[in-house]
Amino acid sequence: MKRSWIESANDPEGHFPLDNLPYGVFSRGEDLPRCGVALGDQVIDLEVLEEAGLLPVEGGDEALGVFGEPFLNEFMEMGPEVWSAVRARLTELLVGGGDDALRANGALREAALIPMAKARMHLPFHVVEYTDFFSGRQHAFNAGSMFRDPENALPANWLHLPIAYNGRASTVVASGHDVIRPMGQLKPHGADAPYWGACRRLDFELEMGAVVGLPSAMGERLSVAEAERAIFGYVLLND
């Protein structure tokens, strides 16, 4: 594991070492949301680094101009070559013994390093589509048993191609938001009619989400290699 001059990033029990650098969108106090990466117990303000000229520029002339936005979509659309260049440059700036342009500049360091305890996280991108995959066999079997019966729990094609279905993109939120208990009709055993109320039991599922960063045209088919290239990153998801 690479070591950073930010000591909290070297904690073996920490979630955000230098080899991770996950992207997000954050704000502090009354400031507007902007893009950053997590490292140790700090959030690195990418807009500050961009304005200081420390991040890669497209074509060598102009700054990318995307990290002051309250979402990552514009950055994601630039593609994996730009993603890799930014990550490599950040590693140079943050690794121990690397480029000292950030570490040696006290004013810049104070502006760019935000303690996580003082940062508020936001949904990092506009979610335009949300596809859920029925990819866990045990989960698919249990759900199929409830809808049909154990003998016909798995659809015939499930073992050949995991089933996917569209979810509600408008319900995707960042960590820390309250979960609103769904309302609906409930009919207790022996009752003559249902009543309207909140659900009595609420399920939750720990899942892994893939964030597709590159757009594609309607009807366009992607190979496995092309699909992998389009993935910007992964997130933990509570469904």
Short mmCIF file of C-alpha atoms in Angstrom, two decimals:
data_model
loop_
_atom_site.label_atom_id
_atom_site.label_comp_id
_atom_site.label_asym_id
_atom_site.label_seq_id
_atom_site.Cartn_x
_atom_site.Cartn_y
_atom_site.Cartn_z
CA MET A 1 0.00 0.00 0.00
CA LYS A 2 1.33 3.46 -0.90
CA ARG A 3 1.92 5.82 2.01
CA SER A 4 0.72 9.40 2.03
CA TRP A 5 2.06 12.45 3.81
CA ILE A 6 -1.48 12.75 5.23
CA GLU A 7 -0.96 10.37 8.14
CA SER A 8 -4.61 9.38 8.62
CA ALA A 9 -4.49 7.81 5.14
CA ASN A 10 -1.92 5.28 6.40
CA ASP A 11 -4.19 3.79 9.08
CA PRO A 12 -4.43 0.05 8.26
CA GLU A 13 -8.00 0.06 9.64
CA GLY A 14 -9.02 3.13 7.65
CA HIS A 15 -11.46 3.14 4.75
CA PHE A 16 -9.70 5.66 2.52
CA PRO A 17 -6.03 4.86 1.83
CA LEU A 18 -4.09 6.41 -1.02
CA ASP A 19 -4.86 3.41 -3.24
CA ASN A 20 -8.59 4.17 -3.01
CA LEU A 21 -9.29 7.93 -3.54
CA PRO A 22 -13.06 7.64 -4.07
CA TYR A 23 -14.80 10.58 -5.73
CA GLY A 24 -17.74 12.41 -4.23
CA VAL A 25 -19.52 15.75 -3.97
CA PHE A 26 -19.41 17.69 -0.71
CA SER A 27 -20.03 21.08 0.84
CA ARG A 28 -18.86 22.82 4.00
CA GLY A 29 -20.93 25.36 5.88
CA GLU A 30 -22.69 27.69 3.44
CA ASP A 31 -20.38 26.83 0.51
CA LEU A 32 -21.88 25.40 -2.66
CA PRO A 33 -21.39 21.65 -3.34
CA ARG A 34 -18.31 20.73 -5.37
CA CYS A 35 -16.24 17.68 -6.27
CA GLY A 36 -13.67 16.03 -4.04
CA VAL A 37 -11.94 12.79 -3.15
CA ALA A 38 -11.67 11.11 0.25
CA LEU A 39 -8.26 10.40 1.80
CA GLY A 40 -7.86 9.29 5.40
CA ASP A 41 -10.02 11.59 7.50
CA GLN A 42 -9.88 14.40 4.94
CA VAL A 43 -11.77 15.45 1.81
CA ILE A 44 -9.51 16.83 -0.92
CA ASP A 45 -11.19 19.78 -2.65
CA LEU A 46 -10.62 19.18 -6.37
CA GLU A 47 -11.86 22.63 -7.35
CA VAL A 48 -9.11 24.23 -5.27
CA LEU A 49 -6.44 22.02 -6.88
CA GLU A 50 -7.87 22.70 -10.33
CA GLU A 51 -7.82 26.47 -9.82
CA ALA A 52 -4.23 26.22 -8.57
CA GLY A 53 -3.24 24.49 -11.82
CA LEU A 54 -2.22 21.25 -10.11
CA LEU A 55 -4.51 18.86 -11.99
CA PRO A 56 -4.21 17.65 -15.62
CA VAL A 57 -5.51 19.92 -18.35
CA GLU A 58 -7.26 18.71 -21.48
CA GLY A 59 -5.04 19.23 -24.51
CA GLY A 60 -2.46 20.98 -22.30
CA ASP A 61 -4.09 24.42 -22.59
CA GLU A 62 -7.28 24.76 -20.55
CA ALA A 63 -8.25 23.38 -17.16
CA LEU A 64 -10.90 20.67 -17.24
CA GLY A 65 -13.29 23.11 -15.59
CA VAL A 66 -15.52 20.42 -14.10
CA PHE A 67 -14.67 20.11 -10.41
CA GLY A 68 -16.54 23.20 -9.30
CA GLU A 69 -19.79 21.57 -10.44
CA PRO A 70 -22.20 20.02 -7.90
CA PHE A 71 -22.03 16.68 -9.70
CA LEU A 72 -19.47 14.40 -11.38
CA ASN A 73 -21.35 13.83 -14.64
CA GLU A 74 -19.27 16.20 -16.78
CA PHE A 75 -16.04 14.68 -15.49
CA MET A 76 -17.35 11.14 -16.05
CA GLU A 77 -18.25 11.94 -19.66
CA MET A 78 -14.58 12.75 -20.40
CA GLY A 79 -13.72 9.06 -20.36
CA PRO A 80 -11.25 6.65 -18.76
CA GLU A 81 -8.11 8.29 -20.13
CA VAL A 82 -8.93 11.53 -18.29
CA TRP A 83 -10.07 9.59 -15.19
CA SER A 84 -6.72 7.79 -15.09
CA ALA A 85 -4.73 10.98 -15.65
CA VAL A 86 -6.46 12.78 -12.77
CA ARG A 87 -6.03 9.81 -10.43
CA ALA A 88 -2.34 9.51 -11.31
CA ARG A 89 -1.81 13.24 -10.74
CA LEU A 90 -3.60 13.13 -7.38
CA THR A 91 -1.40 10.23 -6.31
CA GLU A 92 1.71 12.24 -7.23
CA LEU A 93 0.51 15.15 -5.09
CA LEU A 94 -0.53 13.06 -2.09
CA VAL A 95 2.04 10.26 -1.88
CA GLY A 96 4.96 10.63 0.49
CA GLY A 97 8.06 11.69 -1.43
CA GLY A 98 6.04 12.73 -4.49
CA ASP A 99 5.33 16.14 -6.01
CA ASP A 100 5.55 18.65 -3.13
CA ALA A 101 3.43 21.39 -4.75
CA LEU A 102 0.51 20.85 -2.36
CA ARG A 103 2.30 19.70 0.77
CA ALA A 104 4.78 22.59 0.81
CA ASN A 105 2.17 25.32 0.24
CA GLY A 106 0.54 25.96 3.61
CA ALA A 107 -2.22 28.27 2.36
CA LEU A 108 -3.13 25.95 -0.48
CA ARG A 109 -3.01 22.91 1.81
CA GLU A 110 -5.36 24.58 4.30
CA ALA A 111 -7.83 25.45 1.52
CA ALA A 112 -7.74 22.05 -0.17
CA LEU A 113 -7.88 19.71 2.84
CA ILE A 114 -11.30 19.62 4.51
CA PRO A 115 -11.81 17.49 7.65
CA MET A 116 -14.52 14.92 6.96
CA ALA A 117 -16.22 15.90 10.21
CA LYS A 118 -16.89 19.35 8.70
CA ALA A 119 -18.04 18.10 5.28
CA ARG A 120 -21.58 17.30 4.20
CA MET A 121 -21.88 14.71 1.46
CA HIS A 122 -24.30 15.03 -1.48
CA LEU A 123 -25.48 12.68 -4.21
CA PRO A 124 -22.39 12.81 -6.46
CA PHE A 125 -24.06 12.55 -9.87
CA HIS A 126 -27.36 13.00 -11.65
CA VAL A 127 -28.94 9.54 -11.80
CA VAL A 128 -30.71 9.31 -15.15
CA GLU A 129 -31.34 5.57 -15.09
CA TYR A 130 -31.21 2.85 -12.46
CA THR A 131 -31.08 -0.82 -13.44
CA ASP A 132 -31.33 -3.47 -10.73
CA PHE A 133 -29.95 -6.97 -11.34
CA PHE A 134 -31.37 -10.14 -9.87
CA SER A 135 -27.86 -11.61 -9.69
CA GLY A 136 -27.76 -13.39 -6.30
CA ARG A 137 -29.05 -16.94 -6.63
CA GLN A 138 -30.26 -17.27 -3.04
CA HIS A 139 -32.07 -13.94 -3.20
CA ALA A 140 -33.60 -14.75 -6.59
CA PHE A 141 -34.75 -18.16 -5.29
CA ASN A 142 -36.31 -16.71 -2.14
CA ALA A 143 -38.13 -13.97 -4.04
CA GLY A 144 -39.30 -16.45 -6.68
CA SER A 145 -40.59 -18.77 -3.98
CA MET A 146 -42.76 -15.97 -2.60
CA PHE A 147 -44.16 -14.97 -5.99
CA ARG A 148 -44.54 -18.51 -7.37
CA ASP A 149 -43.41 -21.63 -5.48
CA PRO A 150 -40.05 -23.28 -4.63
CA GLU A 151 -40.34 -25.69 -7.58
CA ASN A 152 -40.52 -22.80 -10.04
CA ALA A 153 -38.62 -20.15 -8.10
CA LEU A 154 -35.89 -19.49 -10.69
CA PRO A 155 -37.01 -18.51 -14.20
CA ALA A 156 -35.69 -20.83 -16.91
CA ASN A 157 -33.22 -18.30 -18.24
CA TRP A 158 -31.83 -17.15 -14.88
CA LEU A 159 -28.84 -19.54 -14.87
CA HIS A 160 -27.79 -18.26 -18.30
CA LEU A 161 -28.34 -14.52 -17.91
CA PRO A 162 -29.14 -12.72 -14.63
CA ILE A 163 -32.40 -10.82 -14.87
CA ALA A 164 -32.40 -7.01 -14.77
CA TYR A 165 -35.24 -4.57 -14.33
CA ASN A 166 -35.60 -0.80 -14.12
CA GLY A 167 -35.70 0.86 -10.71
CA ARG A 168 -36.75 4.34 -9.68
CA ALA A 169 -33.85 6.70 -10.41
CA SER A 170 -35.59 9.45 -8.42
CA THR A 171 -35.26 7.49 -5.17
CA VAL A 172 -31.43 7.23 -5.18
CA VAL A 173 -30.02 9.38 -2.36
CA ALA A 174 -26.69 9.86 -0.63
CA SER A 175 -25.80 8.30 2.72
CA GLY A 176 -27.30 10.00 5.74
CA HIS A 177 -30.77 10.61 4.31
CA ASP A 178 -33.76 9.30 6.22
CA VAL A 179 -35.51 6.22 4.82
CA ILE A 180 -39.22 6.92 4.38
CA ARG A 181 -41.37 3.94 5.29
CA PRO A 182 -43.62 3.07 2.31
CA MET A 183 -47.40 3.42 2.58
CA GLY A 184 -49.91 1.02 1.07
CA GLN A 185 -52.94 -1.19 1.57
CA LEU A 186 -52.72 -3.80 4.33
CA LYS A 187 -55.28 -6.52 4.99
CA PRO A 188 -54.81 -8.40 8.29
CA HIS A 189 -55.82 -12.04 8.43
CA GLY A 190 -59.58 -12.28 8.99
CA ALA A 191 -60.29 -8.64 8.12
CA ASP A 192 -63.11 -7.86 5.71
CA ALA A 193 -61.28 -5.04 3.96
CA PRO A 194 -57.77 -3.58 3.73
CA TYR A 195 -56.71 -0.37 5.41
CA TRP A 196 -54.25 2.34 4.37
CA GLY A 197 -51.08 2.58 6.43
CA ALA A 198 -47.31 2.32 6.71
CA CYS A 199 -45.65 -1.03 6.02
CA ARG A 200 -45.20 -3.19 9.12
CA ARG A 201 -41.93 -4.79 8.02
CA LEU A 202 -39.16 -3.18 5.96
CA ASP A 203 -36.51 -5.18 4.09
CA PHE A 204 -33.06 -3.89 3.20
CA GLU A 205 -30.38 -5.33 0.97
CA LEU A 206 -26.64 -4.65 0.90
CA GLU A 207 -25.66 -4.42 -2.77
CA MET A 208 -22.83 -3.20 -4.98
CA GLY A 209 -23.66 -0.60 -7.61
CA ALA A 210 -21.73 0.07 -10.81
CA VAL A 211 -21.70 3.70 -11.96
CA VAL A 212 -21.76 3.94 -15.75
CA GLY A 213 -19.84 7.09 -16.66
CA LEU A 214 -19.96 7.10 -20.47
CA PRO A 215 -23.15 7.69 -22.45
CA SER A 216 -24.36 5.38 -25.19
CA ALA A 217 -26.88 5.85 -27.97
CA MET A 218 -30.29 4.19 -27.84
CA GLY A 219 -30.05 0.75 -29.43
CA GLU A 220 -26.23 0.72 -29.34
CA ARG A 221 -24.75 -2.62 -28.32
CA LEU A 222 -21.57 -2.74 -26.26
CA SER A 223 -19.10 -5.60 -26.00
CA VAL A 224 -18.02 -6.78 -22.55
CA ALA A 225 -14.75 -4.84 -22.95
CA GLU A 226 -16.60 -1.68 -24.01
CA ALA A 227 -19.01 -2.02 -21.11
CA GLU A 228 -16.16 -2.39 -18.62
CA ARG A 229 -14.47 0.71 -20.06
CA ALA A 230 -17.65 2.70 -19.49
CA ILE A 231 -17.77 1.97 -15.75
CA PHE A 232 -16.58 4.98 -13.77
CA GLY A 233 -16.56 3.22 -10.40
CA TYR A 234 -18.46 1.24 -7.81
CA VAL A 235 -20.51 2.15 -4.74
CA LEU A 236 -22.04 0.34 -1.79
CA LEU A 237 -25.81 0.45 -2.07
CA ASN A 238 -28.55 -0.08 0.50
CA ASP A 239 -31.58 -1.18 -1.51
#
